[in-house]
PDB file of C-alpha atoms in Angstrom:
ATOM      1  CA  GLN A   1      11.444 -10.146  11.077  1.00  0.00           C
ATOM      2  CA  VAL A   2      10.385  -7.004   9.267  1.00  0.00           C
ATOM      3  CA  GLN A   3       8.517  -4.141  10.870  1.00  0.00           C
ATOM      4  CA  LEU A   4       6.397  -1.801   8.783  1.00  0.00           C
ATOM      5  CA  ALA A   5       5.334   1.674   9.814  1.00  0.00           C
ATOM      6  CA  GLU A   6       2.829   3.747   7.852  1.00  0.00           C
ATOM      7  CA  SER A   7       2.336   7.486   7.964  1.00  0.00           C
ATOM      8  CA  GLY A   8       0.491  10.172   6.057  1.00  0.00           C
ATOM      9  CA  GLY A   9      -3.161   9.398   6.610  1.00  0.00           C
ATOM     10  CA  GLY A  10      -5.696  12.054   7.516  1.00  0.00           C
ATOM     11  CA  LEU A  11      -8.873  13.880   6.613  1.00  0.00           C
ATOM     12  CA  VAL A  12      -9.268  15.430   3.178  1.00  0.00           C
ATOM     13  CA  GLN A  13     -12.116  16.748   1.068  1.00  0.00           C
ATOM     14  CA  ALA A  14     -13.258  14.943  -2.035  1.00  0.00           C
ATOM     15  CA  GLY A  15     -10.994  15.785  -4.936  1.00  0.00           C
ATOM     16  CA  GLY A  16      -8.029  16.339  -2.680  1.00  0.00           C
ATOM     17  CA  SER A  17      -4.759  14.453  -2.330  1.00  0.00           C
ATOM     18  CA  LEU A  18      -2.852  12.545   0.312  1.00  0.00           C
ATOM     19  CA  ARG A  19       0.474  10.755   0.283  1.00  0.00           C
ATOM     20  CA  LEU A  20       0.984   7.641   2.368  1.00  0.00           C
ATOM     21  CA  SER A  21       4.430   6.387   3.265  1.00  0.00           C
ATOM     22  CA  CYS A  22       5.591   3.050   4.622  1.00  0.00           C
ATOM     23  CA  ALA A  23       9.034   2.332   6.001  1.00  0.00           C
ATOM     24  CA  ALA A  24      10.353  -1.178   6.522  1.00  0.00           C
ATOM     25  CA  SER A  25      12.898  -1.928   9.220  1.00  0.00           C
ATOM     26  CA  GLY A  26      14.485  -5.033  10.659  1.00  0.00           C
ATOM     27  CA  ARG A  27      15.718  -7.873   8.473  1.00  0.00           C
ATOM     28  CA  THR A  28      15.462  -6.287   5.050  1.00  0.00           C
ATOM     29  CA  ASP A  29      18.434  -7.894   3.346  1.00  0.00           C
ATOM     30  CA  SER A  30      16.527  -9.591   0.553  1.00  0.00           C
ATOM     31  CA  SER A  31      14.383  -8.292  -2.241  1.00  0.00           C
ATOM     32  CA  TYR A  32      10.649  -8.383  -1.672  1.00  0.00           C
ATOM     33  CA  ALA A  33       7.434  -7.007  -3.073  1.00  0.00           C
ATOM     34  CA  MET A  34       5.330  -4.528  -1.141  1.00  0.00           C
ATOM     35  CA  ALA A  35       1.729  -3.484  -1.412  1.00  0.00           C
ATOM     36  CA  TRP A  36      -1.025  -1.344  -0.018  1.00  0.00           C
ATOM     37  CA  PHE A  37      -4.359  -2.747   1.095  1.00  0.00           C
ATOM     38  CA  ARG A  38      -7.353  -1.001   2.613  1.00  0.00           C
ATOM     39  CA  GLN A  39     -10.327  -1.937   4.704  1.00  0.00           C
ATOM     40  CA  ALA A  40     -13.454   0.155   5.013  1.00  0.00           C
ATOM     41  CA  PRO A  41     -15.938  -0.326   7.870  1.00  0.00           C
ATOM     42  CA  GLY A  42     -18.060  -3.397   7.313  1.00  0.00           C
ATOM     43  CA  LYS A  43     -16.097  -4.438   4.249  1.00  0.00           C
ATOM     44  CA  GLU A  44     -13.372  -6.947   3.562  1.00  0.00           C
ATOM     45  CA  ARG A  45      -9.783  -5.927   3.142  1.00  0.00           C
ATOM     46  CA  GLU A  46      -8.951  -5.216  -0.490  1.00  0.00           C
ATOM     47  CA  PHE A  47      -5.831  -4.830  -2.571  1.00  0.00           C
ATOM     48  CA  VAL A  48      -5.062  -1.282  -3.646  1.00  0.00           C
ATOM     49  CA  SER A  49      -1.639  -1.336  -5.274  1.00  0.00           C
ATOM     50  CA  GLY A  50       1.589  -3.313  -5.304  1.00  0.00           C
ATOM     51  CA  ILE A  51       5.177  -2.851  -6.455  1.00  0.00           C
ATOM     52  CA  ASN A  52       8.176  -5.075  -6.945  1.00  0.00           C
ATOM     53  CA  TRP A  53      11.665  -4.557  -5.538  1.00  0.00           C
ATOM     54  CA  SER A  54      13.042  -2.496  -8.395  1.00  0.00           C
ATOM     55  CA  GLY A  55       9.910  -0.408  -8.719  1.00  0.00           C
ATOM     56  CA  GLY A  56       9.589  -1.325 -12.354  1.00  0.00           C
ATOM     57  CA  VAL A  57       6.477  -3.464 -11.969  1.00  0.00           C
ATOM     58  CA  THR A  58       3.331  -2.024 -10.445  1.00  0.00           C
ATOM     59  CA  PHE A  59      -0.257  -3.140 -10.098  1.00  0.00           C
ATOM     60  CA  TYR A  60      -3.402  -1.214  -9.253  1.00  0.00           C
ATOM     61  CA  ALA A  61      -6.962  -2.068  -8.388  1.00  0.00           C
ATOM     62  CA  ASP A  62      -9.351  -0.882 -11.077  1.00  0.00           C
ATOM     63  CA  SER A  63     -10.986   1.451  -8.588  1.00  0.00           C
ATOM     64  CA  VAL A  64      -7.799   3.499  -8.141  1.00  0.00           C
ATOM     65  CA  LYS A  65      -6.174   3.322 -11.572  1.00  0.00           C
ATOM     66  CA  GLY A  66      -5.313   6.746 -12.895  1.00  0.00           C
ATOM     67  CA  ARG A  67      -5.699   8.334  -9.466  1.00  0.00           C
ATOM     68  CA  PHE A  68      -3.157   6.548  -7.259  1.00  0.00           C
ATOM     69  CA  THR A  69       0.552   6.085  -7.888  1.00  0.00           C
ATOM     70  CA  ILE A  70       2.796   3.692  -5.984  1.00  0.00           C
ATOM     71  CA  SER A  71       6.538   4.193  -5.834  1.00  0.00           C
ATOM     72  CA  ARG A  72       9.552   2.670  -4.155  1.00  0.00           C
ATOM     73  CA  GLY A  73      12.188   4.723  -2.416  1.00  0.00           C
ATOM     74  CA  HIS A  74      15.802   4.796  -3.541  1.00  0.00           C
ATOM     75  CA  ALA A  75      16.803   2.645  -0.593  1.00  0.00           C
ATOM     76  CA  LYS A  76      14.031   0.177  -1.533  1.00  0.00           C
ATOM     77  CA  ASN A  77      12.839  -0.172   2.051  1.00  0.00           C
ATOM     78  CA  THR A  78      10.171   2.490   1.666  1.00  0.00           C
ATOM     79  CA  VAL A  79       7.036   2.588  -0.435  1.00  0.00           C
ATOM     80  CA  ASP A  80       4.777   5.555  -1.019  1.00  0.00           C
ATOM     81  CA  LEU A  81       1.232   5.818  -2.273  1.00  0.00           C
ATOM     82  CA  GLN A  82       0.288   9.126  -3.859  1.00  0.00           C
ATOM     83  CA  MET A  83      -3.486   9.429  -3.840  1.00  0.00           C
ATOM     84  CA  ASN A  84      -5.088  12.084  -6.019  1.00  0.00           C
ATOM     85  CA  SER A  85      -8.703  12.898  -6.875  1.00  0.00           C
ATOM     86  CA  LEU A  86      -9.821  11.211  -3.692  1.00  0.00           C
ATOM     87  CA  LYS A  87     -13.413  10.095  -3.367  1.00  0.00           C
ATOM     88  CA  PRO A  88     -15.522   9.388  -0.279  1.00  0.00           C
ATOM     89  CA  GLU A  89     -15.434   5.705  -1.194  1.00  0.00           C
ATOM     90  CA  ASP A  90     -11.655   5.765  -0.681  1.00  0.00           C
ATOM     91  CA  THR A  91     -12.278   6.183   3.033  1.00  0.00           C
ATOM     92  CA  ALA A  92     -10.660   3.267   4.840  1.00  0.00           C
ATOM     93  CA  VAL A  93      -7.777   2.163   6.991  1.00  0.00           C
ATOM     94  CA  TYR A  94      -4.811   1.690   4.692  1.00  0.00           C
ATOM     95  CA  TYR A  95      -2.265  -1.006   5.438  1.00  0.00           C
ATOM     96  CA  CYS A  96       1.229  -1.493   4.118  1.00  0.00           C
ATOM     97  CA  ALA A  97       2.278  -5.090   3.524  1.00  0.00           C
ATOM     98  CA  ALA A  98       5.461  -6.893   2.509  1.00  0.00           C
ATOM     99  CA  ARG A  99       6.306 -10.376   1.351  1.00  0.00           C
ATOM    100  CA  SER A 100       9.087 -12.353   2.955  1.00  0.00           C
ATOM    101  CA  GLY A 101      11.921 -12.585   0.440  1.00  0.00           C
ATOM    102  CA  VAL A 102       9.572 -12.928  -2.529  1.00  0.00           C
ATOM    103  CA  ASP A 103       9.714 -10.333  -5.274  1.00  0.00           C
ATOM    104  CA  LEU A 104       6.332 -10.999  -6.857  1.00  0.00           C
ATOM    105  CA  VAL A 105       3.292  -8.809  -6.364  1.00  0.00           C
ATOM    106  CA  ARG A 106       0.091 -10.625  -5.493  1.00  0.00           C
ATOM    107  CA  THR A 107      -3.350  -9.184  -4.868  1.00  0.00           C
ATOM    108  CA  SER A 108      -4.267 -11.605  -2.100  1.00  0.00           C
ATOM    109  CA  GLY A 109      -3.457 -10.464   1.386  1.00  0.00           C
ATOM    110  CA  SER A 110      -2.710 -14.031   2.422  1.00  0.00           C
ATOM    111  CA  ARG A 111       0.469 -13.861   0.322  1.00  0.00           C
ATOM    112  CA  TYR A 112       1.963 -11.142   2.500  1.00  0.00           C
ATOM    113  CA  ASP A 113       3.917 -11.908   5.633  1.00  0.00           C
ATOM    114  CA  TYR A 114       4.332  -8.544   7.278  1.00  0.00           C
ATOM    115  CA  TRP A 115       1.793  -5.810   7.941  1.00  0.00           C
ATOM    116  CA  GLY A 116       1.829  -2.307   9.313  1.00  0.00           C
ATOM    117  CA  GLN A 117      -0.539  -1.041  11.958  1.00  0.00           C
ATOM    118  CA  GLY A 118      -2.638   0.884   9.454  1.00  0.00           C
ATOM    119  CA  THR A 119      -3.347   4.547   8.871  1.00  0.00           C
ATOM    120  CA  GLN A 120      -6.797   6.105   8.580  1.00  0.00           C
ATOM    121  CA  VAL A 121      -7.784   7.947   5.419  1.00  0.00           C
ATOM    122  CA  THR A 122     -11.072   9.821   5.536  1.00  0.00           C
ATOM    123  CA  VAL A 123     -12.467  11.620   2.491  1.00  0.00           C
ATOM    124  CA  SER A 124     -15.364  13.950   3.125  1.00  0.00           C
ATOM    125  CA  SER A 125     -17.937  14.778   0.478  1.00  0.00           C
TER     126      SER A 125
END
């Protein structure tokens, strides 16, 4: 089992920045891809960004390209999401997700086995 814990959410004005962090603990002895998803009120959960084990392969939703940057920690069991030029439409609960022993990024949430509890990001206009 893998446990994921997110941190770093909060309230920020439009144009501002936030950095989300996710730490994995538990059985983390195999390589695996990680990703960030978000869910706004009344909307479906959507893929934001994903990264493979080495950090050399990343994916972004079109809506965040050029503004968000995903990175993997040196120990590989952490993943950060640097969010710049935030917009009100970025307001959502952000979830960290990990695959079980699979080092391929996928944009479908059904491909991920472990999820964090979520952290709220609110961008005011």
